[in-house]
mmCIF file of C-alpha atoms in Angstrom:
data_model
loop_
_atom_site.group_PDB
_atom_site.id
_atom_site.type_symbol
_atom_site.label_atom_id
_atom_site.label_comp_id
_atom_site.label_asym_id
_atom_site.label_seq_id
_atom_site.Cartn_x
_atom_site.Cartn_y
_atom_site.Cartn_z
ATOM 1 C CA MET A 234 -13.531 -38.156 77.603
ATOM 2 C CA GLY A 235 -14.374 -36.305 74.511
ATOM 3 C CA ARG A 236 -16.168 -32.251 76.388
ATOM 4 C CA ASP A 237 -12.571 -32.756 78.049
ATOM 5 C CA GLU A 238 -10.547 -32.825 74.785
ATOM 6 C CA GLN A 239 -12.701 -30.575 73.823
ATOM 7 C CA LYS A 240 -11.606 -28.259 76.496
ATOM 8 C CA GLU A 241 -8.491 -28.709 76.149
ATOM 9 C CA GLU A 242 -7.984 -28.430 72.269
ATOM 10 C CA ARG A 243 -9.960 -24.752 73.015
ATOM 11 C CA GLU A 244 -7.933 -23.913 75.174
ATOM 12 C CA VAL A 245 -4.811 -24.517 73.209
ATOM 13 C CA LEU A 246 -5.877 -22.722 70.718
ATOM 14 C CA ASP A 247 -6.973 -19.537 72.643
ATOM 15 C CA SER A 248 -2.748 -19.704 72.914
ATOM 16 C CA ILE A 249 -2.610 -19.904 68.995
ATOM 17 C CA PHE A 250 -5.344 -17.302 68.262
ATOM 18 C CA PRO A 251 -6.074 -15.312 70.594
ATOM 19 C CA ASP A 252 -7.280 -11.979 68.630
ATOM 20 C CA GLU A 253 -8.342 -15.135 66.028
ATOM 21 C CA ILE A 254 -10.776 -16.850 68.088
ATOM 22 C CA THR A 255 -14.448 -15.645 68.889
ATOM 23 C CA ASP A 256 -16.827 -18.184 71.203
ATOM 24 C CA ILE A 257 -20.154 -18.340 70.235
ATOM 25 C CA SER A 258 -21.640 -20.271 72.981
ATOM 26 C CA GLU A 259 -19.658 -23.489 74.929
ATOM 27 C CA ALA A 260 -19.231 -25.867 72.335
ATOM 28 C CA GLU A 261 -19.007 -23.655 69.184
ATOM 29 C CA TYR A 262 -16.625 -20.434 67.887
ATOM 30 C CA ARG A 263 -15.296 -18.855 64.758
ATOM 31 C CA VAL A 264 -11.874 -18.918 63.355
ATOM 32 C CA SER A 265 -10.396 -15.374 61.703
ATOM 33 C CA VAL A 266 -8.412 -16.655 59.151
ATOM 34 C CA ALA A 267 -6.316 -13.883 57.808
ATOM 35 C CA LEU A 268 -4.414 -15.314 53.845
ATOM 36 C CA ASP A 269 -1.099 -14.247 52.808
ATOM 37 C CA VAL A 270 -1.858 -13.350 49.242
ATOM 38 C CA THR A 271 0.382 -12.017 46.478
ATOM 39 C CA HIS A 272 -1.369 -8.082 45.196
ATOM 40 C CA ASP A 273 -1.151 -7.377 41.368
ATOM 41 C CA ASP A 274 0.373 -3.912 40.089
ATOM 42 C CA GLY A 275 -1.374 -1.587 41.836
ATOM 43 C CA ASP A 276 -3.313 -3.157 44.136
ATOM 44 C CA GLU A 277 -2.732 -2.015 47.825
ATOM 45 C CA SER A 278 -6.687 -4.016 49.056
ATOM 46 C CA GLU A 279 -6.627 -5.024 52.730
ATOM 47 C CA PRO A 280 -5.332 -8.839 52.031
ATOM 48 C CA PRO A 281 -9.150 -11.139 52.489
ATOM 49 C CA THR A 282 -9.769 -12.345 55.360
ATOM 50 C CA VAL A 283 -12.420 -16.049 55.510
ATOM 51 C CA ILE A 284 -14.405 -17.402 58.416
ATOM 52 C CA LEU A 285 -14.152 -21.114 59.551
ATOM 53 C CA GLN A 286 -16.691 -22.078 61.884
ATOM 54 C CA VAL A 287 -16.850 -25.154 63.886
ATOM 55 C CA GLN A 288 -18.796 -26.471 66.359
ATOM 56 C CA TYR A 289 -18.513 -29.947 68.205
ATOM 57 C CA PRO A 290 -20.620 -32.592 68.731
ATOM 58 C CA GLU A 291 -21.000 -34.559 70.966
ATOM 59 C CA GLY A 292 -19.019 -37.511 70.117
ATOM 60 C CA TYR A 293 -15.702 -35.172 68.616
ATOM 61 C CA PRO A 294 -12.328 -35.578 68.284
ATOM 62 C CA ASP A 295 -13.872 -39.279 67.297
ATOM 63 C CA GLU A 296 -16.884 -37.530 65.309
ATOM 64 C CA ALA A 297 -16.166 -35.639 62.168
ATOM 65 C CA PRO A 298 -16.626 -31.177 63.708
ATOM 66 C CA ARG A 299 -19.470 -29.547 61.614
ATOM 67 C CA LEU A 300 -17.839 -26.838 59.587
ATOM 68 C CA ASP A 301 -19.336 -24.237 57.729
ATOM 69 C CA ILE A 302 -16.775 -21.098 56.439
ATOM 70 C CA HIS A 303 -18.423 -18.277 55.307
ATOM 71 C CA ALA A 304 -16.443 -13.734 55.247
ATOM 72 C CA PRO A 305 -16.355 -11.314 56.977
ATOM 73 C CA PRO A 306 -19.427 -8.301 57.901
ATOM 74 C CA ASN A 307 -18.906 -6.165 55.364
ATOM 75 C CA ALA A 308 -15.728 -7.654 53.982
ATOM 76 C CA ALA A 309 -15.287 -5.993 50.793
ATOM 77 C CA LYS A 310 -15.030 -8.875 47.730
ATOM 78 C CA HIS A 311 -12.160 -9.985 46.645
ATOM 79 C CA GLU A 312 -11.133 -9.934 43.075
ATOM 80 C CA TYR A 313 -10.004 -13.793 42.877
ATOM 81 C CA LEU A 314 -11.685 -15.310 46.363
ATOM 82 C CA ASP A 315 -16.050 -15.152 46.836
ATOM 83 C CA VAL A 316 -16.493 -16.897 49.946
ATOM 84 C CA GLN A 317 -19.713 -17.516 49.411
ATOM 85 C CA GLU A 318 -19.504 -18.946 45.256
ATOM 86 C CA ASP A 319 -16.124 -21.221 46.778
ATOM 87 C CA LYS A 320 -17.923 -22.488 49.971
ATOM 88 C CA ALA A 321 -18.424 -25.941 48.923
ATOM 89 C CA ARG A 322 -14.696 -26.273 46.730
ATOM 90 C CA LEU A 323 -13.284 -25.656 50.744
ATOM 91 C CA LEU A 324 -15.247 -27.561 52.620
ATOM 92 C CA ASP A 325 -14.944 -30.032 50.142
ATOM 93 C CA ALA A 326 -10.706 -29.339 50.710
ATOM 94 C CA LEU A 327 -11.228 -30.579 54.171
ATOM 95 C CA GLN A 328 -12.898 -33.068 54.035
ATOM 96 C CA PRO A 329 -9.562 -35.543 53.788
ATOM 97 C CA THR A 330 -7.957 -34.079 56.410
ATOM 98 C CA ILE A 331 -10.711 -34.053 58.400
ATOM 99 C CA GLU A 332 -11.125 -38.452 57.992
ATOM 100 C CA GLU A 333 -6.163 -38.245 58.154
ATOM 101 C CA ASN A 334 -6.989 -36.889 61.814
ATOM 102 C CA LEU A 335 -10.381 -38.919 63.018
ATOM 103 C CA GLY A 336 -10.022 -39.098 66.845
ATOM 104 C CA MET A 337 -7.289 -36.509 67.908
ATOM 105 C CA ALA A 338 -7.657 -32.726 67.768
ATOM 106 C CA MET A 339 -7.755 -31.451 63.979
ATOM 107 C CA VAL A 340 -9.242 -27.770 64.194
ATOM 108 C CA PHE A 341 -6.255 -26.133 64.000
ATOM 109 C CA THR A 342 -4.392 -28.361 61.272
ATOM 110 C CA LEU A 343 -7.973 -27.589 58.826
ATOM 111 C CA VAL A 344 -7.481 -24.532 60.573
ATOM 112 C CA SER A 345 -4.153 -24.384 58.103
ATOM 113 C CA THR A 346 -5.027 -26.321 55.480
ATOM 114 C CA LEU A 347 -7.764 -23.934 54.927
ATOM 115 C CA LYS A 348 -5.191 -21.634 53.948
ATOM 116 C CA ASP A 349 -3.240 -22.583 52.255
ATOM 117 C CA SER A 350 -6.456 -24.105 49.904
ATOM 118 C CA ALA A 351 -8.138 -21.010 49.903
ATOM 119 C CA GLU A 352 -4.660 -19.165 48.839
ATOM 120 C CA LEU A 353 -3.523 -21.570 46.389
ATOM 121 C CA LEU A 354 -6.616 -21.009 44.576
ATOM 122 C CA ILE A 355 -6.308 -17.077 44.488
ATOM 123 C CA ALA A 356 -2.920 -17.825 43.464
ATOM 124 C CA GLU A 357 -4.380 -20.215 40.906
ATOM 125 C CA ARG A 358 -6.415 -17.509 39.916
ATOM 126 C CA GLN A 359 -4.177 -14.788 39.886
ATOM 127 C CA ALA A 360 -2.357 -17.110 37.298
ATOM 128 C CA ALA A 361 -4.783 -17.546 34.844
ATOM 129 C CA ALA A 362 -5.589 -14.135 34.927
ATOM 130 C CA GLN A 363 -1.917 -12.622 34.098
ATOM 131 C CA ALA A 364 -1.359 -15.949 30.932
ATOM 132 C CA ILE A 365 -4.945 -13.502 29.785
ATOM 133 C CA ARG A 366 -2.822 -10.304 29.907
ATOM 134 C CA ASP A 367 0.301 -11.719 28.839
ATOM 135 C CA PHE A 368 -1.436 -13.351 25.645
ATOM 136 C CA GLU A 369 -3.238 -9.948 25.139
ATOM 137 C CA SER A 370 0.751 -7.695 25.831
ATOM 138 C CA ALA A 371 1.949 -10.513 23.152
ATOM 139 C CA LYS A 372 -1.067 -10.461 20.616
ATOM 140 C CA ALA A 373 -0.929 -6.507 20.772
ATOM 141 C CA GLU A 374 2.783 -6.850 20.160
ATOM 142 C CA GLU A 375 2.469 -8.711 17.813
ATOM 143 C CA GLU A 376 0.231 -6.745 15.185
ATOM 144 C CA GLU A 377 2.551 -3.111 16.101
ATOM 145 C CA ASN A 378 5.705 -5.302 14.392
ATOM 146 C CA ARG A 379 3.368 -5.997 12.012
ATOM 147 C CA LYS A 380 2.752 -2.954 10.559
ATOM 148 C CA PHE A 381 6.458 -2.814 10.092
ATOM 149 C CA HIS A 382 7.420 -6.051 9.120
ATOM 150 C CA GLY A 383 4.820 -6.508 7.068
ATOM 151 C CA THR A 384 3.160 -9.887 5.335
ATOM 152 C CA ALA A 385 5.774 -12.767 5.548
ATOM 153 C CA VAL A 386 6.481 -13.526 1.888
ATOM 154 C CA THR A 387 6.474 -16.827 -0.010
ATOM 155 C CA ARG A 388 7.301 -18.666 -3.250
ATOM 156 C CA GLU A 389 3.694 -18.177 -4.003
ATOM 157 C CA SER A 390 3.403 -14.477 -2.991
ATOM 158 C CA PHE A 391 7.157 -13.870 -4.771
ATOM 159 C CA LEU A 392 6.243 -15.740 -8.070
ATOM 160 C CA GLY A 393 2.743 -13.295 -8.190
ATOM 161 C CA TRP A 394 4.807 -9.662 -7.201
ATOM 162 C CA ARG A 395 7.536 -10.563 -10.216
ATOM 163 C CA GLU A 396 5.041 -11.241 -12.180
ATOM 164 C CA ARG A 397 2.696 -8.331 -12.419
ATOM 165 C CA PHE A 398 6.846 -6.267 -11.891
ATOM 166 C CA ARG A 399 7.528 -7.362 -15.118
ATOM 167 C CA LYS A 400 3.476 -5.931 -17.147
ATOM 168 C CA GLU A 401 4.741 -2.697 -14.396
ATOM 169 C CA MET A 402 7.389 -2.511 -16.784
ATOM 170 C CA GLY A 403 6.597 -3.567 -19.851
ATOM 171 C CA GLU A 404 3.662 -1.131 -19.935
ATOM 172 C CA GLU A 405 6.005 1.846 -19.088
ATOM 173 C CA GLU A 406 8.909 0.372 -21.708
ATOM 174 C CA ARG A 407 5.913 0.652 -24.038
ATOM 175 C CA ARG A 408 5.161 4.103 -22.936
ATOM 176 C CA ARG A 409 8.394 5.108 -22.843
ATOM 177 C CA ALA A 410 9.344 4.486 -26.229
ATOM 178 C CA GLU A 411 5.914 5.254 -28.205
ATOM 179 C CA GLN A 412 6.727 9.060 -26.861
ATOM 180 C CA GLN A 413 10.255 8.818 -27.616
ATOM 181 C CA GLU A 414 8.912 8.636 -31.143
ATOM 182 C CA ALA A 415 6.169 11.093 -30.876
ATOM 183 C CA ASP A 416 8.917 13.722 -29.218
ATOM 184 C CA GLU A 417 11.123 12.385 -32.881
ATOM 185 C CA LYS A 418 7.839 12.802 -34.791
ATOM 186 C CA LYS A 419 7.646 16.203 -33.655
ATOM 187 C CA LYS A 420 11.250 17.625 -33.404
ATOM 188 C CA ARG A 421 11.890 16.606 -37.523
ATOM 189 C CA GLY A 422 8.387 17.960 -38.276
ATOM 190 C CA ILE A 423 10.177 21.704 -36.912
ATOM 191 C CA LYS A 424 13.395 21.681 -38.978
ATOM 192 C CA GLU A 425 11.342 20.420 -41.806
ATOM 193 C CA GLY A 426 8.676 23.184 -41.902
ATOM 194 C CA PRO A 427 5.556 22.301 -43.464
ATOM 195 C CA LYS A 428 5.505 21.595 -47.282
ATOM 196 C CA MET A 429 3.477 24.737 -48.769
ATOM 197 C CA THR A 430 1.046 24.273 -52.438
ATOM 198 C CA GLY A 431 1.492 25.976 -55.380
ATOM 199 C CA ARG A 432 -1.279 27.892 -54.145
ATOM 200 C CA GLU A 433 0.005 28.936 -50.803
ATOM 201 C CA LEU A 434 3.989 29.260 -52.596
ATOM 202 C CA TRP A 435 2.483 31.914 -55.596
ATOM 203 C CA GLU A 436 0.519 34.072 -52.246
ATOM 204 C CA ASN A 437 3.877 34.146 -50.643
ATOM 205 C CA GLY A 438 6.014 35.579 -54.106
ATOM 206 C CA LEU A 439 7.978 32.962 -54.018
ATOM 207 C CA ALA A 440 6.604 31.429 -57.407
ATOM 208 C CA GLY A 441 9.110 34.153 -58.775
ATOM 209 C CA LYS A 442 12.031 32.857 -57.285
ATOM 210 C CA VAL A 443 11.770 29.706 -58.466
ATOM 211 C CA ASP A 444 11.173 30.586 -61.572
ATOM 212 C CA GLU A 445 14.518 33.318 -62.261
ATOM 213 C CA ASP A 446 16.084 30.249 -60.828
ATOM 214 C CA ASP A 447 15.088 28.768 -64.132
ATOM 215 C CA GLU A 448 15.800 30.855 -66.713
ATOM 216 C CA GLY A 449 19.408 31.422 -64.518
ATOM 217 C CA GLY A 450 19.876 27.348 -64.988
ATOM 218 C CA ASP A 451 18.505 27.580 -69.046
ATOM 219 C CA ASP A 452 21.375 30.600 -69.744
ATOM 220 C CA VAL A 453 24.251 28.061 -67.999
ATOM 221 C CA LEU A 454 22.765 25.628 -70.282
ATOM 222 C CA ASP A 455 23.063 28.030 -73.596
ATOM 223 C CA GLY A 456 26.654 29.211 -73.055
ATOM 224 C CA VAL A 457 27.874 25.426 -72.322
ATOM 225 C CA GLU A 458 26.124 24.649 -75.646
ATOM 226 C CA LYS A 459 27.918 27.835 -77.373
ATOM 227 C CA LEU A 460 31.522 26.730 -76.234
ATOM 228 C CA LYS A 461 30.717 23.228 -77.813
ATOM 229 C CA VAL A 462 29.763 24.493 -81.078
ATOM 230 C CA GLU A 463 32.772 26.920 -81.275
ATOM 231 C CA ALA A 464 35.526 23.949 -80.135
#
């Protein structure tokens, strides 16, 4: 009864996968499973394909089929799926389906499960890669914004800034006062002129003028005295 069921299932599979199924022997064949995936921006590569190899044991479908998974020959390596490395994981994903369908034709269901599992694996890895790109982009944007916004002001940083500002303003005020005082002294020095010694007065001919002025003063005093006597 097992062989009859195997042949019947094989005929059904031929009608479902006319271009995807390839015979190896009477009890063994391969099914090519094309995956539907979302490409990243700018990625124009072909969708990945997985090969499910099925071999019927004599007791199938009461006994589980022997399965293997591999990539097509010379297939380009997909960014998010390595069939050789992911084989164990994909085969493990088929075990619940095998256990649930013992006693029934199950290859079509296995093909569907394999397709869903591989596509889910790729989608998870794409989402993880996108999350990393988003994080790096947000981090770069944050660094760029920090150039314009500067460092956030805290109470401690404000108090420190205020103390430095007051100190700088005090020093500036002191410098201005010293400069103003120096300017005023300079102006007074120019207006009054330098004081000459007696020798400098004599050498410049100013000493005689002073004496003459003094003599003139004596004549005025003598005149005043005469007026007093006559009165």
